[in-house]
């Protein structure tokens, strides 16, 4: 039976048997007992499902993976130690030295740094494009060594909305994987697989978790990409001798997820902790309710800021004058999320004075939980970028990122108003 998103939030990923715990128990164990030697061997050879060491899989983590996969409409998911580890595991599963990644420049600063600084040290090149650029300009970056195109549904912190149809058409034309970071939209507001994506990643520490208590990331395999015979992905079509010659492209489903877990998660150990998976599984219970409130609150705050004389500009796709408003109505019709950015009239010092005057809204690195918070990306999350790279990433120096929580909107606006009055 196909359930609605609201129901999956509460029921997905775990179904207890008679007499078992109603919610997933925390399997706080590194290892698991088996009476049969053959049963253990079958697990190591990927011939059977089960658990033998929590560096690869854990029952509590599996419950969270199942819930997120079901919400996104994917065939499998991998719970990772963090959002950044999810992106790193993705890249290492698909790329080798000499390969390249074609990525939007309007992405989270940590992701930008991974693609521009860290992965190149391993011989993997990041090639950046403006997500607003025409398709033919993006296509110029793709060659036979391109392993995936990387984007964000709603860019952090520039709040650009992705044109899925444009990127999906490029992906299909060249037979290259289309990867989407869906952290700020969540599957409640947008399901990228329905718009042509093949793999979805999340920093689950954000909206999925909701309470800012559990670090984690998730990779979701859409099961909708054909690796078989695709010359762009020889590693999926040649035998893996560490698994007795297994060819991942020959698997009936979850080809990417299986290779990622069997090889890269196995060798890096960057799996989500059971306690964090438990907290995030519970957090997802209220995801549908929270995303509705985050979106309505942010819409009210954006409308207030848009009319304020001390604000230079506001970026939130709910505003009719926003350049991404039409795309948001197409891809995010149920709400545009709780993240917005705006520019303070004046310099960096004015932005700092404003943020320090806030009383309800806290200044912190985190975003996308139930509490409203604010940040100056150019001096924090994006401080490793040059001025030219800041412009490329859509992060001007006067940009303030506001993560609108689920408090009463009148209280959020009142706090913004009193802080703006002090600059």
Tab-separated table of C-alpha atoms in Angstrom:
chain	number	residue	atom	x	y	z
A	1	UNK	CA	0.000	0.000	0.000
A	2	UNK	CA	1.352	3.421	-0.979
A	3	UNK	CA	1.175	5.880	1.893
A	4	UNK	CA	1.226	9.677	1.909
A	5	UNK	CA	4.360	11.522	3.043
A	6	UNK	CA	2.824	12.469	6.391
A	7	UNK	CA	2.205	8.791	7.159
A	8	UNK	CA	5.682	7.688	6.038
A	9	UNK	CA	7.203	10.274	8.391
A	10	UNK	CA	5.578	8.487	11.318
A	11	UNK	CA	5.520	4.873	10.165
A	12	UNK	CA	8.342	4.489	7.634
A	13	UNK	CA	11.508	2.462	8.006
A	14	UNK	CA	10.509	0.145	10.840
A	15	UNK	CA	7.665	-2.289	11.425
A	16	UNK	CA	7.848	-4.166	14.755
A	17	UNK	CA	6.935	-7.806	15.041
A	18	UNK	CA	4.696	-9.115	17.783
A	19	UNK	CA	6.107	-8.272	21.190
A	20	UNK	CA	8.912	-6.078	19.836
A	21	UNK	CA	9.644	-2.445	20.670
A	22	UNK	CA	7.176	-0.058	19.017
A	23	UNK	CA	10.022	2.226	17.941
A	24	UNK	CA	13.468	1.076	16.775
A	25	UNK	CA	15.645	0.025	19.720
A	26	UNK	CA	19.154	1.440	19.848
A	27	UNK	CA	21.467	-1.393	18.783
A	28	UNK	CA	24.499	-0.014	20.619
A	29	UNK	CA	26.741	-2.872	19.588
A	30	UNK	CA	29.737	-3.151	17.314
A	31	UNK	CA	29.152	-6.781	16.408
A	32	UNK	CA	26.505	-9.531	16.133
A	33	UNK	CA	26.271	-13.201	17.038
A	34	UNK	CA	25.684	-16.090	14.586
A	35	UNK	CA	25.683	-19.828	15.335
A	36	UNK	CA	26.453	-20.824	11.745
A	37	UNK	CA	29.812	-20.203	10.069
A	38	UNK	CA	28.080	-20.303	6.668
A	39	UNK	CA	25.624	-17.593	7.742
A	40	UNK	CA	28.551	-15.313	8.518
A	41	UNK	CA	30.243	-16.203	5.219
A	42	UNK	CA	27.083	-15.368	3.264
A	43	UNK	CA	26.960	-11.943	4.881
A	44	UNK	CA	30.587	-11.221	3.983
A	45	UNK	CA	29.949	-12.347	0.378
A	46	UNK	CA	26.801	-10.145	0.092
A	47	UNK	CA	24.697	-13.253	-0.507
A	48	UNK	CA	22.428	-12.547	2.470
A	49	UNK	CA	21.069	-9.527	4.313
A	50	UNK	CA	21.982	-8.965	7.922
A	51	UNK	CA	24.499	-7.408	10.276
A	52	UNK	CA	27.979	-8.534	11.194
A	53	UNK	CA	29.801	-5.325	12.104
A	54	UNK	CA	28.401	-1.844	12.715
A	55	UNK	CA	31.065	-0.241	10.523
A	56	UNK	CA	28.970	-1.413	7.555
A	57	UNK	CA	25.422	-1.706	8.846
A	58	UNK	CA	23.445	-1.495	12.067
A	59	UNK	CA	19.749	-2.247	12.784
A	60	UNK	CA	18.998	1.210	14.213
A	61	UNK	CA	20.758	2.950	11.348
A	62	UNK	CA	18.887	0.693	8.914
A	63	UNK	CA	15.547	1.860	10.332
A	64	UNK	CA	16.484	5.486	9.660
A	65	UNK	CA	17.836	4.611	6.210
A	66	UNK	CA	14.575	2.872	5.392
A	67	UNK	CA	12.469	5.836	6.449
A	68	UNK	CA	14.451	8.350	4.374
A	69	UNK	CA	14.558	6.048	1.338
A	70	UNK	CA	10.792	5.637	1.532
A	71	UNK	CA	10.237	9.392	1.895
A	72	UNK	CA	12.416	10.130	-1.126
A	73	UNK	CA	11.051	7.271	-3.209
A	74	UNK	CA	14.437	5.560	-3.514
A	75	UNK	CA	15.393	1.886	-3.407
A	76	UNK	CA	18.082	2.099	-0.697
A	77	UNK	CA	19.812	4.581	1.585
A	78	UNK	CA	23.081	4.774	3.492
A	79	UNK	CA	23.277	6.573	6.839
A	80	UNK	CA	26.568	8.450	7.086
A	81	UNK	CA	28.524	10.104	9.872
A	82	UNK	CA	27.689	13.598	8.576
A	83	UNK	CA	26.396	15.400	5.524
A	84	UNK	CA	29.951	16.053	4.356
A	85	UNK	CA	30.866	12.387	4.758
A	86	UNK	CA	27.829	11.502	2.614
A	87	UNK	CA	29.096	13.706	-0.229
A	88	UNK	CA	32.643	12.377	0.179
A	89	UNK	CA	31.465	8.750	0.115
A	90	UNK	CA	29.393	9.534	-2.979
A	91	UNK	CA	32.409	10.997	-4.781
A	92	UNK	CA	34.762	8.173	-3.783
A	93	UNK	CA	32.256	5.549	-4.930
A	94	UNK	CA	31.985	7.073	-8.384
A	95	UNK	CA	35.360	8.695	-9.029
A	96	UNK	CA	38.993	7.725	-9.390
A	97	UNK	CA	42.092	9.815	-10.078
A	98	UNK	CA	41.693	11.510	-13.448
A	99	UNK	CA	37.887	11.818	-13.192
A	100	UNK	CA	35.926	15.026	-12.752
A	101	UNK	CA	32.728	16.301	-11.149
A	102	UNK	CA	30.599	18.988	-12.819
A	103	UNK	CA	29.007	20.937	-9.997
A	104	UNK	CA	26.896	23.992	-9.427
A	105	UNK	CA	28.893	26.806	-7.859
A	106	UNK	CA	25.863	27.759	-5.721
A	107	UNK	CA	26.349	25.129	-3.035
A	108	UNK	CA	27.218	24.917	0.648
A	109	UNK	CA	30.709	26.254	1.394
A	110	UNK	CA	31.948	22.921	2.750
A	111	UNK	CA	30.845	21.138	-0.424
A	112	UNK	CA	32.482	23.834	-2.554
A	113	UNK	CA	35.752	23.375	-0.664
A	114	UNK	CA	35.557	19.578	-0.979
A	115	UNK	CA	35.214	19.808	-4.767
A	116	UNK	CA	37.668	22.673	-5.282
A	117	UNK	CA	40.433	21.904	-2.762
A	118	UNK	CA	40.294	18.465	-1.131
A	119	UNK	CA	39.261	16.073	-3.919
A	120	UNK	CA	41.739	17.597	-6.416
A	121	UNK	CA	44.496	16.411	-4.033
A	122	UNK	CA	43.330	12.880	-4.937
A	123	UNK	CA	43.257	13.653	-8.656
A	124	UNK	CA	39.500	14.331	-8.847
A	125	UNK	CA	38.688	17.663	-10.482
A	126	UNK	CA	35.719	19.881	-9.633
A	127	UNK	CA	34.331	21.896	-12.560
A	128	UNK	CA	31.928	24.638	-11.530
A	129	UNK	CA	28.976	26.156	-13.368
A	130	UNK	CA	26.478	28.886	-12.639
A	131	UNK	CA	23.139	27.091	-12.103
A	132	UNK	CA	21.437	29.920	-14.001
A	133	UNK	CA	23.677	29.383	-17.041
A	134	UNK	CA	22.141	28.001	-20.263
A	135	UNK	CA	22.423	24.251	-20.842
A	136	UNK	CA	24.982	24.563	-23.617
A	137	UNK	CA	27.372	26.394	-21.283
A	138	UNK	CA	27.096	23.628	-18.669
A	139	UNK	CA	27.552	20.941	-21.317
A	140	UNK	CA	30.971	22.353	-22.249
A	141	UNK	CA	32.289	21.116	-18.894
A	142	UNK	CA	31.295	17.483	-19.496
A	143	UNK	CA	33.715	14.986	-21.016
A	144	UNK	CA	34.226	11.217	-20.951
A	145	UNK	CA	35.729	11.450	-17.450
A	146	UNK	CA	32.752	13.256	-15.873
A	147	UNK	CA	31.183	10.989	-13.262
A	148	UNK	CA	28.294	13.087	-11.964
A	149	UNK	CA	26.566	16.459	-12.039
A	150	UNK	CA	26.045	17.882	-8.551
A	151	UNK	CA	23.433	20.464	-7.495
A	152	UNK	CA	21.279	21.603	-4.556
A	153	UNK	CA	17.474	21.835	-4.722
A	154	UNK	CA	17.591	25.089	-2.753
A	155	UNK	CA	21.121	26.466	-2.640
A	156	UNK	CA	22.710	27.260	0.702
A	157	UNK	CA	22.966	30.224	1.310
A	158	UNK	CA	22.116	31.921	-2.011
A	159	UNK	CA	18.589	30.354	-1.944
A	160	UNK	CA	18.671	29.694	-5.689
A	161	UNK	CA	16.066	27.157	-6.828
A	162	UNK	CA	17.297	24.428	-9.153
A	163	UNK	CA	15.882	24.099	-12.669
A	164	UNK	CA	15.552	20.323	-12.575
A	165	UNK	CA	14.367	19.950	-16.168
A	166	UNK	CA	17.462	21.700	-17.542
A	167	UNK	CA	19.953	19.597	-15.598
A	168	UNK	CA	18.007	16.344	-16.052
A	169	UNK	CA	18.055	16.857	-19.831
A	170	UNK	CA	21.848	17.306	-19.768
A	171	UNK	CA	22.229	14.218	-17.590
A	172	UNK	CA	20.150	12.126	-19.966
A	173	UNK	CA	21.920	13.447	-23.071
A	174	UNK	CA	25.360	12.424	-21.806
A	175	UNK	CA	24.414	9.371	-19.723
A	176	UNK	CA	25.883	10.895	-16.573
A	177	UNK	CA	24.523	10.630	-13.027
A	178	UNK	CA	22.467	13.550	-11.723
A	179	UNK	CA	23.010	14.080	-7.969
A	180	UNK	CA	20.942	16.468	-5.830
A	181	UNK	CA	21.502	17.694	-2.281
A	182	UNK	CA	17.923	17.944	-1.014
A	183	UNK	CA	18.764	19.089	2.525
A	184	UNK	CA	16.930	22.430	2.532
A	185	UNK	CA	13.835	21.228	0.676
A	186	UNK	CA	13.475	17.737	2.194
A	187	UNK	CA	11.297	15.129	0.456
A	188	UNK	CA	8.257	16.843	1.965
A	189	UNK	CA	8.644	19.848	-0.340
A	190	UNK	CA	10.456	18.234	-3.289
A	191	UNK	CA	11.298	14.690	-4.374
A	192	UNK	CA	14.210	14.981	-6.857
A	193	UNK	CA	13.782	11.462	-8.254
A	194	UNK	CA	10.473	12.588	-9.704
A	195	UNK	CA	12.361	15.291	-11.633
A	196	UNK	CA	15.131	13.156	-13.115
A	197	UNK	CA	17.712	12.865	-10.321
A	198	UNK	CA	19.479	9.536	-9.728
A	199	UNK	CA	21.029	10.035	-6.284
A	200	UNK	CA	19.924	12.302	-3.425
A	201	UNK	CA	22.055	13.356	-0.460
A	202	UNK	CA	21.093	15.022	2.816
A	203	UNK	CA	22.762	16.518	5.803
A	204	UNK	CA	20.322	14.789	8.137
A	205	UNK	CA	21.575	17.052	10.945
A	206	UNK	CA	19.229	19.692	9.507
A	207	UNK	CA	15.479	19.374	8.869
A	208	UNK	CA	15.339	15.554	8.952
A	209	UNK	CA	16.655	15.517	12.513
A	210	UNK	CA	14.900	18.774	13.392
A	211	UNK	CA	16.158	19.271	16.934
A	212	UNK	CA	19.906	19.821	16.240
A	213	UNK	CA	20.817	16.897	18.492
A	214	UNK	CA	22.210	14.354	16.036
A	215	UNK	CA	24.963	14.688	13.456
A	216	UNK	CA	24.467	12.650	10.307
A	217	UNK	CA	24.079	12.397	6.561
A	218	UNK	CA	22.206	10.196	4.119
A	219	UNK	CA	22.765	9.020	0.553
A	220	UNK	CA	19.641	7.746	-1.240
A	221	UNK	CA	19.900	5.561	-4.346
A	222	UNK	CA	17.026	6.153	-6.761
A	223	UNK	CA	17.592	2.825	-8.499
A	224	UNK	CA	16.767	4.595	-11.775
A	225	UNK	CA	20.175	4.720	-13.472
A	226	UNK	CA	21.407	1.977	-15.790
A	227	UNK	CA	25.088	1.282	-15.120
A	228	UNK	CA	25.081	-1.894	-17.226
A	229	UNK	CA	27.284	-1.460	-20.279
A	230	UNK	CA	27.732	2.255	-19.620
A	231	UNK	CA	31.335	2.963	-20.621
A	232	UNK	CA	31.438	6.012	-18.386
A	233	UNK	CA	31.332	3.709	-15.314
A	234	UNK	CA	33.822	0.857	-15.849
A	235	UNK	CA	34.133	0.239	-12.088
A	236	UNK	CA	30.481	-0.879	-12.048
A	237	UNK	CA	31.019	-3.218	-15.007
A	238	UNK	CA	34.232	-4.982	-14.010
A	239	UNK	CA	34.507	-7.694	-11.343
A	240	UNK	CA	35.261	-6.637	-7.778
A	241	UNK	CA	37.811	-9.193	-6.675
A	242	UNK	CA	37.329	-8.257	-3.025
A	243	UNK	CA	33.840	-9.805	-3.386
A	244	UNK	CA	34.814	-12.847	-5.509
A	245	UNK	CA	34.259	-11.133	-8.846
A	246	UNK	CA	30.927	-9.448	-8.118
A	247	UNK	CA	29.866	-7.078	-10.928
A	248	UNK	CA	27.739	-4.305	-9.409
A	249	UNK	CA	25.990	-3.443	-12.680
A	250	UNK	CA	24.617	-7.003	-12.761
A	251	UNK	CA	22.713	-6.534	-9.496
A	252	UNK	CA	18.919	-6.279	-9.954
A	253	UNK	CA	18.639	-3.159	-7.769
A	254	UNK	CA	20.558	-0.625	-5.647
A	255	UNK	CA	23.729	-0.953	-7.715
A	256	UNK	CA	25.177	2.330	-6.492
A	257	UNK	CA	24.190	1.838	-2.843
A	258	UNK	CA	25.647	-1.673	-2.779
A	259	UNK	CA	28.992	-0.578	-4.199
A	260	UNK	CA	29.122	2.436	-1.892
A	261	UNK	CA	28.484	0.372	1.235
A	262	UNK	CA	30.470	-2.709	0.240
A	263	UNK	CA	33.587	-0.810	-0.796
A	264	UNK	CA	33.784	2.774	0.433
A	265	UNK	CA	31.793	2.604	3.686
A	266	UNK	CA	33.648	-0.622	4.468
A	267	UNK	CA	37.029	1.033	3.943
A	268	UNK	CA	36.317	4.437	5.542
A	269	UNK	CA	33.937	3.512	8.359
A	270	UNK	CA	32.034	6.783	7.931
A	271	UNK	CA	28.686	5.319	8.987
A	272	UNK	CA	26.076	7.023	11.155
A	273	UNK	CA	26.164	6.242	14.870
A	274	UNK	CA	23.197	4.194	16.210
A	275	UNK	CA	22.280	6.847	18.792
A	276	UNK	CA	22.195	9.550	16.126
A	277	UNK	CA	20.120	7.348	13.819
A	278	UNK	CA	17.630	6.771	16.631
A	279	UNK	CA	17.283	10.502	17.334
A	280	UNK	CA	16.926	11.324	13.649
A	281	UNK	CA	14.360	8.556	13.085
A	282	UNK	CA	12.244	10.108	15.856
A	283	UNK	CA	12.878	13.594	14.487
A	284	UNK	CA	11.415	12.590	11.131
A	285	UNK	CA	8.094	11.813	12.851
A	286	UNK	CA	7.188	15.509	12.710
A	287	UNK	CA	8.967	16.431	9.454
A	288	UNK	CA	5.808	17.024	7.409
A	289	UNK	CA	4.304	19.226	10.118
A	290	UNK	CA	7.511	21.163	10.642
A	291	UNK	CA	8.190	21.868	6.961
A	292	UNK	CA	4.722	23.375	6.614
A	293	UNK	CA	5.406	25.716	9.551
A	294	UNK	CA	8.977	26.533	8.492
A	295	UNK	CA	7.711	27.494	5.043
A	296	UNK	CA	4.807	29.651	6.220
A	297	UNK	CA	6.977	31.411	8.809
A	298	UNK	CA	9.720	32.130	6.262
A	299	UNK	CA	7.169	33.464	3.805
A	300	UNK	CA	5.874	35.927	6.431
A	301	UNK	CA	9.403	36.976	7.443
A	302	UNK	CA	10.479	37.440	3.806
A	303	UNK	CA	7.473	39.673	3.148
A	304	UNK	CA	8.330	41.781	6.229
A	305	UNK	CA	12.018	42.156	5.319
A	306	UNK	CA	11.211	42.921	1.691
A	307	UNK	CA	9.507	46.143	2.781
A	308	UNK	CA	12.050	47.239	5.409
A	309	UNK	CA	14.077	50.380	4.531
A	310	UNK	CA	17.305	49.009	6.069
A	311	UNK	CA	17.252	45.844	3.951
A	312	UNK	CA	18.885	45.945	0.528
A	313	UNK	CA	17.405	42.744	-0.879
A	314	UNK	CA	15.706	39.502	0.232
A	315	UNK	CA	16.106	36.035	-1.254
A	316	UNK	CA	13.203	33.655	-0.740
A	317	UNK	CA	11.275	32.088	-3.592
A	318	UNK	CA	7.895	32.788	-1.940
A	319	UNK	CA	8.268	36.451	-2.941
A	320	UNK	CA	6.527	37.198	-6.272
A	321	UNK	CA	9.455	39.433	-7.277
A	322	UNK	CA	12.021	36.660	-6.706
A	323	UNK	CA	13.662	35.425	-9.914
A	324	UNK	CA	13.091	31.808	-8.821
A	325	UNK	CA	9.433	32.250	-7.918
A	326	UNK	CA	8.172	30.467	-11.059
A	327	UNK	CA	10.605	27.559	-10.594
A	328	UNK	CA	9.521	27.268	-6.957
A	329	UNK	CA	5.869	27.110	-7.946
A	330	UNK	CA	6.763	24.235	-10.271
A	331	UNK	CA	9.173	22.220	-8.100
A	332	UNK	CA	8.269	23.376	-4.564
A	333	UNK	CA	4.530	24.114	-4.705
A	334	UNK	CA	3.864	23.036	-1.087
A	335	UNK	CA	6.328	25.542	0.372
A	336	UNK	CA	9.806	26.912	-0.161
A	337	UNK	CA	11.323	25.968	3.190
A	338	UNK	CA	12.570	27.966	6.141
A	339	UNK	CA	15.874	29.244	4.763
A	340	UNK	CA	16.212	32.777	3.451
A	341	UNK	CA	19.002	35.275	2.898
A	342	UNK	CA	18.990	39.051	2.874
A	343	UNK	CA	21.406	41.930	2.517
A	344	UNK	CA	21.850	44.564	5.205
A	345	UNK	CA	22.312	48.070	3.809
A	346	UNK	CA	25.856	49.000	4.746
A	347	UNK	CA	29.021	46.985	5.338
A	348	UNK	CA	30.053	43.870	7.234
A	349	UNK	CA	30.085	45.816	10.509
A	350	UNK	CA	26.414	46.738	10.101
A	351	UNK	CA	25.558	43.072	9.564
A	352	UNK	CA	27.483	42.117	12.725
A	353	UNK	CA	25.779	44.857	14.764
A	354	UNK	CA	22.368	43.641	13.607
A	355	UNK	CA	23.048	39.996	14.482
A	356	UNK	CA	24.458	40.830	17.892
A	357	UNK	CA	21.308	42.853	18.703
A	358	UNK	CA	19.014	39.857	18.166
A	359	UNK	CA	17.488	38.424	21.346
A	360	UNK	CA	15.298	35.492	20.290
A	361	UNK	CA	17.167	34.511	17.148
A	362	UNK	CA	20.584	33.040	17.944
A	363	UNK	CA	23.827	33.401	16.013
A	364	UNK	CA	25.205	29.944	15.214
A	365	UNK	CA	26.715	27.798	12.488
A	366	UNK	CA	23.778	25.420	12.318
A	367	UNK	CA	20.636	25.843	10.210
A	368	UNK	CA	17.329	24.138	9.581
A	369	UNK	CA	16.153	23.049	13.010
A	370	UNK	CA	13.136	24.156	15.029
A	371	UNK	CA	14.874	27.242	16.477
A	372	UNK	CA	15.477	30.376	14.413
A	373	UNK	CA	19.143	31.204	13.917
A	374	UNK	CA	21.260	33.577	11.880
A	375	UNK	CA	24.750	33.572	10.359
A	376	UNK	CA	27.095	35.724	8.297
A	377	UNK	CA	28.421	33.164	5.749
A	378	UNK	CA	31.213	35.305	4.258
A	379	UNK	CA	33.016	35.354	7.610
A	380	UNK	CA	32.085	31.830	8.763
A	381	UNK	CA	30.924	28.921	6.572
A	382	UNK	CA	32.308	30.474	3.385
A	383	UNK	CA	35.328	32.269	4.862
A	384	UNK	CA	37.723	29.926	3.050
A	385	UNK	CA	36.551	31.328	-0.296
A	386	UNK	CA	38.155	34.265	-2.071
A	387	UNK	CA	36.095	37.362	-2.897
A	388	UNK	CA	35.783	36.096	-6.467
A	389	UNK	CA	34.626	32.670	-5.261
A	390	UNK	CA	32.107	34.316	-2.907
A	391	UNK	CA	30.569	36.105	-5.868
A	392	UNK	CA	30.620	32.857	-7.862
A	393	UNK	CA	28.836	31.053	-5.031
A	394	UNK	CA	26.224	33.814	-4.738
A	395	UNK	CA	27.409	34.945	-1.298
A	396	UNK	CA	28.030	38.720	-1.213
A	397	UNK	CA	29.751	40.093	1.868
A	398	UNK	CA	26.589	41.758	3.201
A	399	UNK	CA	24.545	38.554	3.004
A	400	UNK	CA	22.914	37.372	6.232
A	401	UNK	CA	21.522	33.846	6.287
A	402	UNK	CA	18.402	33.364	8.376
A	403	UNK	CA	17.070	29.932	9.226
A	404	UNK	CA	13.464	30.551	10.234
A	405	UNK	CA	12.264	28.210	12.968
A	406	UNK	CA	8.811	27.133	14.087
A	407	UNK	CA	8.308	29.794	16.780
A	408	UNK	CA	5.325	32.111	16.418
A	409	UNK	CA	5.970	34.306	13.364
A	410	UNK	CA	5.026	37.478	15.244
A	411	UNK	CA	7.820	36.864	17.760
A	412	UNK	CA	10.387	36.226	15.024
A	413	UNK	CA	9.432	39.420	13.200
A	414	UNK	CA	9.424	41.444	16.416
A	415	UNK	CA	12.988	40.349	17.166
A	416	UNK	CA	14.144	41.250	13.670
A	417	UNK	CA	12.415	44.628	13.991
A	418	UNK	CA	14.074	45.606	17.283
A	419	UNK	CA	17.510	44.524	15.999
A	420	UNK	CA	17.153	46.475	12.765
A	421	UNK	CA	16.174	49.533	14.788
A	422	UNK	CA	19.636	49.453	16.417
A	423	UNK	CA	21.646	49.842	13.214
